PDB file of C-alpha atoms in Angstrom:
ATOM      1  CA  UNK A   1      -0.180  -0.083  -0.032  1.00  0.00           C
ATOM      2  CA  UNK A   2       1.484   3.323  -0.796  1.00  0.00           C
ATOM      3  CA  UNK A   3       0.712   6.816   0.734  1.00  0.00           C
ATOM      4  CA  UNK A   4       1.949   9.432   3.193  1.00  0.00           C
ATOM      5  CA  UNK A   5       3.141   7.122   6.238  1.00  0.00           C
ATOM      6  CA  UNK A   6       2.297   7.544   9.778  1.00  0.00           C
ATOM      7  CA  UNK A   7       5.313   8.967  11.831  1.00  0.00           C
ATOM      8  CA  UNK A   8       4.135   8.080  15.270  1.00  0.00           C
ATOM      9  CA  UNK A   9       2.662   4.545  14.293  1.00  0.00           C
ATOM     10  CA  UNK A  10       6.275   4.203  12.543  1.00  0.00           C
ATOM     11  CA  UNK A  11       7.766   5.066  15.864  1.00  0.00           C
ATOM     12  CA  UNK A  12       5.617   2.510  17.902  1.00  0.00           C
ATOM     13  CA  UNK A  13       6.700  -0.142  15.233  1.00  0.00           C
ATOM     14  CA  UNK A  14      10.107   0.673  15.503  1.00  0.00           C
ATOM     15  CA  UNK A  15      10.033  -0.101  19.371  1.00  0.00           C
ATOM     16  CA  UNK A  16       8.224  -3.322  18.651  1.00  0.00           C
ATOM     17  CA  UNK A  17      10.694  -4.275  16.306  1.00  0.00           C
ATOM     18  CA  UNK A  18      13.512  -3.563  18.157  1.00  0.00           C
ATOM     19  CA  UNK A  19      12.174  -5.527  20.990  1.00  0.00           C
ATOM     20  CA  UNK A  20      11.519  -8.481  18.666  1.00  0.00           C
ATOM     21  CA  UNK A  21      15.195  -8.683  17.645  1.00  0.00           C
ATOM     22  CA  UNK A  22      16.203 -12.376  19.131  1.00  0.00           C
ATOM     23  CA  UNK A  23      19.919 -11.551  19.949  1.00  0.00           C
ATOM     24  CA  UNK A  24      18.679  -8.582  22.195  1.00  0.00           C
ATOM     25  CA  UNK A  25      17.776 -10.047  25.297  1.00  0.00           C
ATOM     26  CA  UNK A  26      15.549  -7.199  26.158  1.00  0.00           C
ATOM     27  CA  UNK A  27      16.244  -3.300  26.112  1.00  0.00           C
ATOM     28  CA  UNK A  28      16.353  -0.661  28.967  1.00  0.00           C
ATOM     29  CA  UNK A  29      14.607   2.622  28.390  1.00  0.00           C
ATOM     30  CA  UNK A  30      17.441   4.336  27.956  1.00  0.00           C
ATOM     31  CA  UNK A  31      18.499   1.788  25.331  1.00  0.00           C
ATOM     32  CA  UNK A  32      15.150   2.314  23.348  1.00  0.00           C
ATOM     33  CA  UNK A  33      15.983   5.991  23.298  1.00  0.00           C
ATOM     34  CA  UNK A  34      19.183   5.879  22.290  1.00  0.00           C
ATOM     35  CA  UNK A  35      19.071   3.261  19.740  1.00  0.00           C
ATOM     36  CA  UNK A  36      15.924   4.502  18.025  1.00  0.00           C
ATOM     37  CA  UNK A  37      16.841   8.636  18.384  1.00  0.00           C
ATOM     38  CA  UNK A  38      13.690   8.930  20.319  1.00  0.00           C
ATOM     39  CA  UNK A  39      13.353  11.767  22.913  1.00  0.00           C
ATOM     40  CA  UNK A  40      12.712  10.295  26.426  1.00  0.00           C
ATOM     41  CA  UNK A  41       9.319  11.684  26.694  1.00  0.00           C
ATOM     42  CA  UNK A  42       8.196   9.837  23.333  1.00  0.00           C
ATOM     43  CA  UNK A  43       9.951   6.544  24.380  1.00  0.00           C
ATOM     44  CA  UNK A  44       8.236   6.468  27.697  1.00  0.00           C
ATOM     45  CA  UNK A  45       4.733   7.011  26.450  1.00  0.00           C
ATOM     46  CA  UNK A  46       5.261   4.436  24.018  1.00  0.00           C
ATOM     47  CA  UNK A  47       6.574   1.799  26.343  1.00  0.00           C
ATOM     48  CA  UNK A  48       4.047   2.783  28.831  1.00  0.00           C
ATOM     49  CA  UNK A  49       1.390   2.197  26.210  1.00  0.00           C
ATOM     50  CA  UNK A  50       2.802  -1.184  25.148  1.00  0.00           C
ATOM     51  CA  UNK A  51       3.038  -2.360  28.634  1.00  0.00           C
ATOM     52  CA  UNK A  52      -0.665  -1.305  29.479  1.00  0.00           C
ATOM     53  CA  UNK A  53      -2.021  -3.191  26.396  1.00  0.00           C
ATOM     54  CA  UNK A  54       0.380  -6.367  27.113  1.00  0.00           C
ATOM     55  CA  UNK A  55       2.502  -5.653  23.893  1.00  0.00           C
ATOM     56  CA  UNK A  56       5.514  -5.293  26.408  1.00  0.00           C
ATOM     57  CA  UNK A  57       6.512  -6.220  29.437  1.00  0.00           C
ATOM     58  CA  UNK A  58       9.308  -4.909  31.905  1.00  0.00           C
ATOM     59  CA  UNK A  59      11.389  -7.161  34.002  1.00  0.00           C
ATOM     60  CA  UNK A  60      11.313  -5.577  37.843  1.00  0.00           C
ATOM     61  CA  UNK A  61      14.955  -6.731  38.330  1.00  0.00           C
ATOM     62  CA  UNK A  62      17.192  -6.211  34.880  1.00  0.00           C
ATOM     63  CA  UNK A  63      14.684  -3.426  34.045  1.00  0.00           C
ATOM     64  CA  UNK A  64      14.656  -4.222  30.496  1.00  0.00           C
ATOM     65  CA  UNK A  65      11.505  -4.265  28.452  1.00  0.00           C
ATOM     66  CA  UNK A  66      10.821  -7.606  26.087  1.00  0.00           C
ATOM     67  CA  UNK A  67       7.710  -8.543  24.175  1.00  0.00           C
ATOM     68  CA  UNK A  68       4.744  -9.075  25.945  1.00  0.00           C
ATOM     69  CA  UNK A  69       1.660 -11.740  26.149  1.00  0.00           C
ATOM     70  CA  UNK A  70      -0.330  -9.998  23.665  1.00  0.00           C
ATOM     71  CA  UNK A  71       2.168 -10.441  20.870  1.00  0.00           C
ATOM     72  CA  UNK A  72       2.525 -13.908  21.680  1.00  0.00           C
ATOM     73  CA  UNK A  73      -1.454 -14.629  21.579  1.00  0.00           C
ATOM     74  CA  UNK A  74      -1.451 -12.502  17.991  1.00  0.00           C
ATOM     75  CA  UNK A  75       1.751 -14.654  17.125  1.00  0.00           C
ATOM     76  CA  UNK A  76      -0.379 -18.121  17.627  1.00  0.00           C
ATOM     77  CA  UNK A  77      -3.308 -16.773  15.811  1.00  0.00           C
ATOM     78  CA  UNK A  78      -1.313 -15.769  13.092  1.00  0.00           C
ATOM     79  CA  UNK A  79       0.161 -19.065  12.733  1.00  0.00           C
ATOM     80  CA  UNK A  80      -3.034 -20.696  12.434  1.00  0.00           C
ATOM     81  CA  UNK A  81      -4.281 -18.502   9.520  1.00  0.00           C
ATOM     82  CA  UNK A  82      -1.195 -19.491   7.683  1.00  0.00           C
ATOM     83  CA  UNK A  83      -0.872 -23.084   7.175  1.00  0.00           C
ATOM     84  CA  UNK A  84       1.219 -22.964   4.095  1.00  0.00           C
ATOM     85  CA  UNK A  85       3.924 -21.376   6.161  1.00  0.00           C
ATOM     86  CA  UNK A  86       3.805 -24.282   8.717  1.00  0.00           C
ATOM     87  CA  UNK A  87       4.369 -26.758   5.854  1.00  0.00           C
ATOM     88  CA  UNK A  88       6.963 -24.954   4.063  1.00  0.00           C
ATOM     89  CA  UNK A  89       8.909 -24.764   7.484  1.00  0.00           C
ATOM     90  CA  UNK A  90       8.510 -28.616   7.488  1.00  0.00           C
ATOM     91  CA  UNK A  91       9.660 -28.519   4.041  1.00  0.00           C
ATOM     92  CA  UNK A  92      13.031 -26.602   4.521  1.00  0.00           C
ATOM     93  CA  UNK A  93      13.763 -28.898   7.760  1.00  0.00           C
ATOM     94  CA  UNK A  94      13.726 -32.075   5.180  1.00  0.00           C
ATOM     95  CA  UNK A  95      15.896 -29.701   2.672  1.00  0.00           C
ATOM     96  CA  UNK A  96      18.595 -28.894   5.536  1.00  0.00           C
ATOM     97  CA  UNK A  97      18.900 -32.657   6.473  1.00  0.00           C
ATOM     98  CA  UNK A  98      18.936 -34.059   3.169  1.00  0.00           C
ATOM     99  CA  UNK A  99      21.299 -31.411   1.254  1.00  0.00           C
ATOM    100  CA  UNK A 100      23.109 -30.700   3.932  1.00  0.00           C
ATOM    101  CA  UNK A 101      22.963 -26.870   3.269  1.00  0.00           C
ATOM    102  CA  UNK A 102      21.028 -24.328   5.170  1.00  0.00           C
ATOM    103  CA  UNK A 103      17.477 -23.729   3.929  1.00  0.00           C
ATOM    104  CA  UNK A 104      15.021 -20.742   4.037  1.00  0.00           C
ATOM    105  CA  UNK A 105      11.606 -19.476   3.462  1.00  0.00           C
ATOM    106  CA  UNK A 106      11.070 -16.311   1.917  1.00  0.00           C
ATOM    107  CA  UNK A 107       7.972 -14.137   1.449  1.00  0.00           C
ATOM    108  CA  UNK A 108       7.194 -10.740  -0.195  1.00  0.00           C
ATOM    109  CA  UNK A 109       5.636  -7.912   1.454  1.00  0.00           C
ATOM    110  CA  UNK A 110       4.979  -4.800  -0.655  1.00  0.00           C
ATOM    111  CA  UNK A 111       8.470  -3.737  -2.026  1.00  0.00           C
ATOM    112  CA  UNK A 112      10.684  -6.001   0.262  1.00  0.00           C
ATOM    113  CA  UNK A 113      11.239  -9.718   0.906  1.00  0.00           C
ATOM    114  CA  UNK A 114      11.264 -11.037   4.347  1.00  0.00           C
ATOM    115  CA  UNK A 115      13.093 -14.086   5.288  1.00  0.00           C
ATOM    116  CA  UNK A 116      10.245 -15.773   7.488  1.00  0.00           C
ATOM    117  CA  UNK A 117      11.979 -19.339   8.389  1.00  0.00           C
ATOM    118  CA  UNK A 118      15.618 -20.552   8.438  1.00  0.00           C
ATOM    119  CA  UNK A 119      16.956 -23.764   8.985  1.00  0.00           C
ATOM    120  CA  UNK A 120      20.354 -25.137   9.434  1.00  0.00           C
ATOM    121  CA  UNK A 121      21.697 -28.804   8.597  1.00  0.00           C
ATOM    122  CA  UNK A 122      22.570 -29.612  12.281  1.00  0.00           C
ATOM    123  CA  UNK A 123      18.840 -29.206  13.194  1.00  0.00           C
ATOM    124  CA  UNK A 124      19.054 -25.943  14.937  1.00  0.00           C
ATOM    125  CA  UNK A 125      16.654 -23.169  13.953  1.00  0.00           C
ATOM    126  CA  UNK A 126      17.811 -19.780  13.593  1.00  0.00           C
ATOM    127  CA  UNK A 127      15.396 -17.212  14.820  1.00  0.00           C
ATOM    128  CA  UNK A 128      14.496 -14.664  12.398  1.00  0.00           C
ATOM    129  CA  UNK A 129      13.866 -10.873  13.400  1.00  0.00           C
ATOM    130  CA  UNK A 130      11.487  -8.583  11.514  1.00  0.00           C
ATOM    131  CA  UNK A 131      13.853  -6.333  10.332  1.00  0.00           C
ATOM    132  CA  UNK A 132      15.898  -8.945   8.271  1.00  0.00           C
ATOM    133  CA  UNK A 133      14.190  -7.458   5.087  1.00  0.00           C
ATOM    134  CA  UNK A 134      15.500  -7.241   1.529  1.00  0.00           C
ATOM    135  CA  UNK A 135      14.685  -5.057  -1.128  1.00  0.00           C
ATOM    136  CA  UNK A 136      12.264  -6.498  -3.815  1.00  0.00           C
ATOM    137  CA  UNK A 137      14.580  -4.856  -6.393  1.00  0.00           C
ATOM    138  CA  UNK A 138      17.356  -5.877  -8.628  1.00  0.00           C
ATOM    139  CA  UNK A 139      19.824  -7.694  -7.562  1.00  0.00           C
ATOM    140  CA  UNK A 140      17.471  -9.409  -5.182  1.00  0.00           C
ATOM    141  CA  UNK A 141      13.997 -11.133  -5.849  1.00  0.00           C
ATOM    142  CA  UNK A 142      14.977 -12.862  -9.276  1.00  0.00           C
ATOM    143  CA  UNK A 143      12.995 -15.878  -7.986  1.00  0.00           C
ATOM    144  CA  UNK A 144       9.877 -13.890  -7.179  1.00  0.00           C
ATOM    145  CA  UNK A 145      10.310 -11.576 -10.271  1.00  0.00           C
ATOM    146  CA  UNK A 146      10.411 -14.328 -12.650  1.00  0.00           C
ATOM    147  CA  UNK A 147       6.969 -15.788 -11.784  1.00  0.00           C
ATOM    148  CA  UNK A 148       5.504 -12.280 -10.737  1.00  0.00           C
ATOM    149  CA  UNK A 149       2.600 -10.821 -13.094  1.00  0.00           C
ATOM    150  CA  UNK A 150       3.742  -8.896 -16.087  1.00  0.00           C
ATOM    151  CA  UNK A 151       3.192  -5.222 -14.517  1.00  0.00           C
ATOM    152  CA  UNK A 152       4.990  -6.347 -11.142  1.00  0.00           C
ATOM    153  CA  UNK A 153       8.153  -7.736 -13.190  1.00  0.00           C
ATOM    154  CA  UNK A 154       8.345  -4.626 -15.328  1.00  0.00           C
ATOM    155  CA  UNK A 155       8.007  -2.603 -11.723  1.00  0.00           C
ATOM    156  CA  UNK A 156      10.803  -4.725 -10.409  1.00  0.00           C
ATOM    157  CA  UNK A 157      13.250  -3.947 -13.487  1.00  0.00           C
ATOM    158  CA  UNK A 158      12.540  -0.482 -13.644  1.00  0.00           C
ATOM    159  CA  UNK A 159      13.533  -0.250  -9.808  1.00  0.00           C
ATOM    160  CA  UNK A 160      17.001  -1.795 -10.882  1.00  0.00           C
ATOM    161  CA  UNK A 161      17.580  -0.273 -14.078  1.00  0.00           C
ATOM    162  CA  UNK A 162      16.612   3.146 -13.403  1.00  0.00           C
ATOM    163  CA  UNK A 163      16.313   4.301 -17.144  1.00  0.00           C
ATOM    164  CA  UNK A 164      19.113   2.065 -18.159  1.00  0.00           C
ATOM    165  CA  UNK A 165      17.594   0.522 -21.143  1.00  0.00           C
ATOM    166  CA  UNK A 166      20.308  -1.790 -21.785  1.00  0.00           C
ATOM    167  CA  UNK A 167      20.338  -2.999 -18.014  1.00  0.00           C
ATOM    168  CA  UNK A 168      16.690  -3.166 -18.166  1.00  0.00           C
ATOM    169  CA  UNK A 169      16.550  -5.684 -21.391  1.00  0.00           C
ATOM    170  CA  UNK A 170      19.415  -7.840 -19.876  1.00  0.00           C
ATOM    171  CA  UNK A 171      17.044  -8.166 -16.514  1.00  0.00           C
ATOM    172  CA  UNK A 172      14.256  -8.943 -18.704  1.00  0.00           C
ATOM    173  CA  UNK A 173      16.626 -11.721 -20.344  1.00  0.00           C
ATOM    174  CA  UNK A 174      17.355 -12.766 -16.689  1.00  0.00           C
ATOM    175  CA  UNK A 175      13.970 -13.603 -15.629  1.00  0.00           C
ATOM    176  CA  UNK A 176      13.043 -15.332 -18.801  1.00  0.00           C
ATOM    177  CA  UNK A 177      16.027 -17.623 -18.458  1.00  0.00           C
ATOM    178  CA  UNK A 178      15.222 -18.199 -14.871  1.00  0.00           C
ATOM    179  CA  UNK A 179      11.461 -19.189 -15.415  1.00  0.00           C
ATOM    180  CA  UNK A 180      12.727 -21.367 -18.401  1.00  0.00           C
ATOM    181  CA  UNK A 181      15.496 -23.147 -15.850  1.00  0.00           C
ATOM    182  CA  UNK A 182      12.797 -23.420 -13.378  1.00  0.00           C
ATOM    183  CA  UNK A 183      14.643 -21.871 -10.489  1.00  0.00           C
ATOM    184  CA  UNK A 184      17.200 -19.086  -9.605  1.00  0.00           C
ATOM    185  CA  UNK A 185      21.007 -19.270  -8.806  1.00  0.00           C
ATOM    186  CA  UNK A 186      22.268 -16.312  -7.045  1.00  0.00           C
ATOM    187  CA  UNK A 187      25.766 -16.091  -7.143  1.00  0.00           C
ATOM    188  CA  UNK A 188      26.525 -13.268  -4.580  1.00  0.00           C
ATOM    189  CA  UNK A 189      28.332 -14.235  -1.358  1.00  0.00           C
ATOM    190  CA  UNK A 190      26.930 -12.711   2.083  1.00  0.00           C
ATOM    191  CA  UNK A 191      29.542 -10.265   1.969  1.00  0.00           C
ATOM    192  CA  UNK A 192      28.633  -8.846  -1.481  1.00  0.00           C
ATOM    193  CA  UNK A 193      24.953  -9.428  -0.802  1.00  0.00           C
ATOM    194  CA  UNK A 194      25.459  -7.131   2.430  1.00  0.00           C
ATOM    195  CA  UNK A 195      27.443  -4.746   0.236  1.00  0.00           C
ATOM    196  CA  UNK A 196      24.500  -4.565  -2.325  1.00  0.00           C
ATOM    197  CA  UNK A 197      22.014  -3.749   0.160  1.00  0.00           C
ATOM    198  CA  UNK A 198      23.739  -0.940   1.361  1.00  0.00           C
ATOM    199  CA  UNK A 199      24.340   0.568  -2.314  1.00  0.00           C
ATOM    200  CA  UNK A 200      20.772   0.204  -2.680  1.00  0.00           C
ATOM    201  CA  UNK A 201      19.845   2.150   0.541  1.00  0.00           C
ATOM    202  CA  UNK A 202      22.166   4.838  -0.739  1.00  0.00           C
ATOM    203  CA  UNK A 203      20.561   4.852  -4.152  1.00  0.00           C
ATOM    204  CA  UNK A 204      17.335   5.750  -2.375  1.00  0.00           C
ATOM    205  CA  UNK A 205      18.732   8.388  -0.268  1.00  0.00           C
ATOM    206  CA  UNK A 206      20.209  12.010  -1.238  1.00  0.00           C
ATOM    207  CA  UNK A 207      23.866  11.746  -1.200  1.00  0.00           C
ATOM    208  CA  UNK A 208      26.541  14.494  -2.324  1.00  0.00           C
ATOM    209  CA  UNK A 209      26.666  15.212  -6.212  1.00  0.00           C
ATOM    210  CA  UNK A 210      30.245  14.260  -6.469  1.00  0.00           C
ATOM    211  CA  UNK A 211      29.095  11.067  -5.091  1.00  0.00           C
ATOM    212  CA  UNK A 212      25.925  10.167  -6.585  1.00  0.00           C
ATOM    213  CA  UNK A 213      27.905   8.738 -10.196  1.00  0.00           C
ATOM    214  CA  UNK A 214      29.796   6.674  -7.802  1.00  0.00           C
ATOM    215  CA  UNK A 215      26.796   5.237  -6.127  1.00  0.00           C
ATOM    216  CA  UNK A 216      25.023   4.765  -9.419  1.00  0.00           C
ATOM    217  CA  UNK A 217      27.759   3.002 -11.094  1.00  0.00           C
ATOM    218  CA  UNK A 218      28.121   0.420  -7.957  1.00  0.00           C
ATOM    219  CA  UNK A 219      24.491  -0.260  -8.144  1.00  0.00           C
ATOM    220  CA  UNK A 220      25.042  -1.127 -11.861  1.00  0.00           C
ATOM    221  CA  UNK A 221      27.998  -3.168 -11.204  1.00  0.00           C
ATOM    222  CA  UNK A 222      26.226  -4.868  -7.992  1.00  0.00           C
ATOM    223  CA  UNK A 223      23.349  -5.854 -10.207  1.00  0.00           C
ATOM    224  CA  UNK A 224      25.331  -7.352 -13.134  1.00  0.00           C
ATOM    225  CA  UNK A 225      27.657  -9.444 -10.743  1.00  0.00           C
ATOM    226  CA  UNK A 226      24.021 -11.500 -10.010  1.00  0.00           C
ATOM    227  CA  UNK A 227      22.958 -11.594 -13.550  1.00  0.00           C
ATOM    228  CA  UNK A 228      26.187 -13.979 -14.183  1.00  0.00           C
ATOM    229  CA  UNK A 229      24.698 -17.125 -16.152  1.00  0.00           C
ATOM    230  CA  UNK A 230      26.630 -20.040 -15.333  1.00  0.00           C
ATOM    231  CA  UNK A 231      24.329 -22.714 -17.174  1.00  0.00           C
ATOM    232  CA  UNK A 232      27.097 -23.241 -19.662  1.00  0.00           C
ATOM    233  CA  UNK A 233      30.283 -22.450 -17.622  1.00  0.00           C
ATOM    234  CA  UNK A 234      32.849 -25.232 -17.616  1.00  0.00           C
ATOM    235  CA  UNK A 235      34.366 -24.154 -14.014  1.00  0.00           C
ATOM    236  CA  UNK A 236      32.580 -23.960 -10.862  1.00  0.00           C
ATOM    237  CA  UNK A 237      31.344 -20.975  -9.957  1.00  0.00           C
ATOM    238  CA  UNK A 238      30.510 -19.612  -6.061  1.00  0.00           C
ATOM    239  CA  UNK A 239      26.630 -20.338  -5.730  1.00  0.00           C
ATOM    240  CA  UNK A 240      24.845 -18.416  -2.385  1.00  0.00           C
ATOM    241  CA  UNK A 241      21.116 -19.585  -3.079  1.00  0.00           C
ATOM    242  CA  UNK A 242      19.267 -21.979  -5.359  1.00  0.00           C
ATOM    243  CA  UNK A 243      15.638 -20.939  -4.873  1.00  0.00           C
ATOM    244  CA  UNK A 244      12.144 -21.152  -6.633  1.00  0.00           C
ATOM    245  CA  UNK A 245       8.628 -20.083  -5.680  1.00  0.00           C
ATOM    246  CA  UNK A 246       5.327 -21.935  -4.645  1.00  0.00           C
ATOM    247  CA  UNK A 247       2.398 -20.845  -6.808  1.00  0.00           C
ATOM    248  CA  UNK A 248      -0.966 -20.961  -6.142  1.00  0.00           C
ATOM    249  CA  UNK A 249      -3.657 -22.155  -8.377  1.00  0.00           C
ATOM    250  CA  UNK A 250      -3.650 -19.141 -10.423  1.00  0.00           C
ATOM    251  CA  UNK A 251       0.104 -19.393 -10.584  1.00  0.00           C
ATOM    252  CA  UNK A 252       0.807 -16.359  -8.333  1.00  0.00           C
ATOM    253  CA  UNK A 253       4.015 -16.899  -6.185  1.00  0.00           C
ATOM    254  CA  UNK A 254       3.036 -17.651  -2.591  1.00  0.00           C
ATOM    255  CA  UNK A 255       6.348 -17.749  -0.951  1.00  0.00           C
ATOM    256  CA  UNK A 256      10.242 -18.942  -1.867  1.00  0.00           C
ATOM    257  CA  UNK A 257      11.877 -22.013  -1.095  1.00  0.00           C
ATOM    258  CA  UNK A 258      15.839 -21.854  -1.079  1.00  0.00           C
ATOM    259  CA  UNK A 259      18.807 -23.873  -0.244  1.00  0.00           C
ATOM    260  CA  UNK A 260      22.034 -22.024   0.468  1.00  0.00           C
ATOM    261  CA  UNK A 261      25.285 -24.004  -0.542  1.00  0.00           C
ATOM    262  CA  UNK A 262      27.713 -21.350  -0.155  1.00  0.00           C
ATOM    263  CA  UNK A 263      30.206 -22.876  -2.085  1.00  0.00           C
ATOM    264  CA  UNK A 264      31.791 -23.322  -5.749  1.00  0.00           C
ATOM    265  CA  UNK A 265      29.626 -25.703  -7.617  1.00  0.00           C
ATOM    266  CA  UNK A 266      29.506 -26.941 -11.230  1.00  0.00           C
ATOM    267  CA  UNK A 267      26.430 -26.940 -13.266  1.00  0.00           C
ATOM    268  CA  UNK A 268      25.927 -30.464 -12.710  1.00  0.00           C
ATOM    269  CA  UNK A 269      25.995 -30.208  -8.873  1.00  0.00           C
ATOM    270  CA  UNK A 270      23.708 -27.403  -9.075  1.00  0.00           C
ATOM    271  CA  UNK A 271      21.401 -29.298 -11.051  1.00  0.00           C
ATOM    272  CA  UNK A 272      21.449 -32.038  -8.686  1.00  0.00           C
ATOM    273  CA  UNK A 273      21.105 -29.814  -5.810  1.00  0.00           C
ATOM    274  CA  UNK A 274      18.003 -28.266  -7.244  1.00  0.00           C
ATOM    275  CA  UNK A 275      16.104 -31.460  -7.226  1.00  0.00           C
ATOM    276  CA  UNK A 276      15.216 -31.973  -3.892  1.00  0.00           C
ATOM    277  CA  UNK A 277      14.386 -28.467  -3.824  1.00  0.00           C
ATOM    278  CA  UNK A 278      11.929 -28.736  -6.555  1.00  0.00           C
ATOM    279  CA  UNK A 279      10.266 -31.608  -5.231  1.00  0.00           C
ATOM    280  CA  UNK A 280       9.626 -30.258  -1.851  1.00  0.00           C
ATOM    281  CA  UNK A 281       8.361 -27.260  -3.906  1.00  0.00           C
ATOM    282  CA  UNK A 282       5.889 -29.849  -5.441  1.00  0.00           C
ATOM    283  CA  UNK A 283       5.030 -30.956  -2.084  1.00  0.00           C
ATOM    284  CA  UNK A 284       4.473 -27.701  -0.484  1.00  0.00           C
ATOM    285  CA  UNK A 285       2.441 -26.767  -3.439  1.00  0.00           C
ATOM    286  CA  UNK A 286       0.059 -29.849  -2.896  1.00  0.00           C
ATOM    287  CA  UNK A 287      -1.071 -27.976   0.305  1.00  0.00           C
ATOM    288  CA  UNK A 288      -1.753 -24.467  -1.461  1.00  0.00           C
ATOM    289  CA  UNK A 289      -4.935 -22.622  -1.240  1.00  0.00           C
ATOM    290  CA  UNK A 290      -6.847 -21.940  -4.584  1.00  0.00           C
TER     291      UNK A 290
END
């Protein structure tokens, strides 16, 4: 949904998301105000309201704020309304076990992609925080865009091409190639993906004029780096993710399943690794809602 955002609502959600981070262990009042750049009065007002409504609670000994029981109740009801995600989580558990690679579920919300589940080969589950988001724009989201409706595909392309007709044509070709192959191959290492995310953020902000051309060039280079086609390559190439979508009865993308080799692979190794992924996608698709 596009439109004018509500600044007060955004501040409340910023506090909720801060408290939801699994590594935090809670935050003191001063931590919340400092990390979010809030005045003490605003931070106090938000935290008091959240505590009054059960969205947050304050430990009387550590003085730290954590999420409250109301959030847990909402989460329980939310899970019950989304049976497909539960099936997808079981699928990535099997994938992690059989492929010996981490596996994930990614869902789209607006112009962002959100990691909603992550499994490791040793059976441990990585908590996923609400701030772990990826822009739905090149070089990210090919596995979703390749099966998206035409108008959304074009919006995705233009967010990356930004008027560069040559890059736009390359992106269209990559989407067609990905759809024909049946899955996406992400060649970006985690470090490169993190850097590309940072450049994408800079691309949407005001930067000094003398740096704008540098940022734009870097953005194009990062996009180009992930358009590498290894289908005909003879040598092994580093692969970060192999992913494909689960579609509904109208062939609309519901969510994305992926495995993360994080190593160099030959074309035949990639195809072999994609087989169990595609089997699980068919399995999850059998539970899809019309």
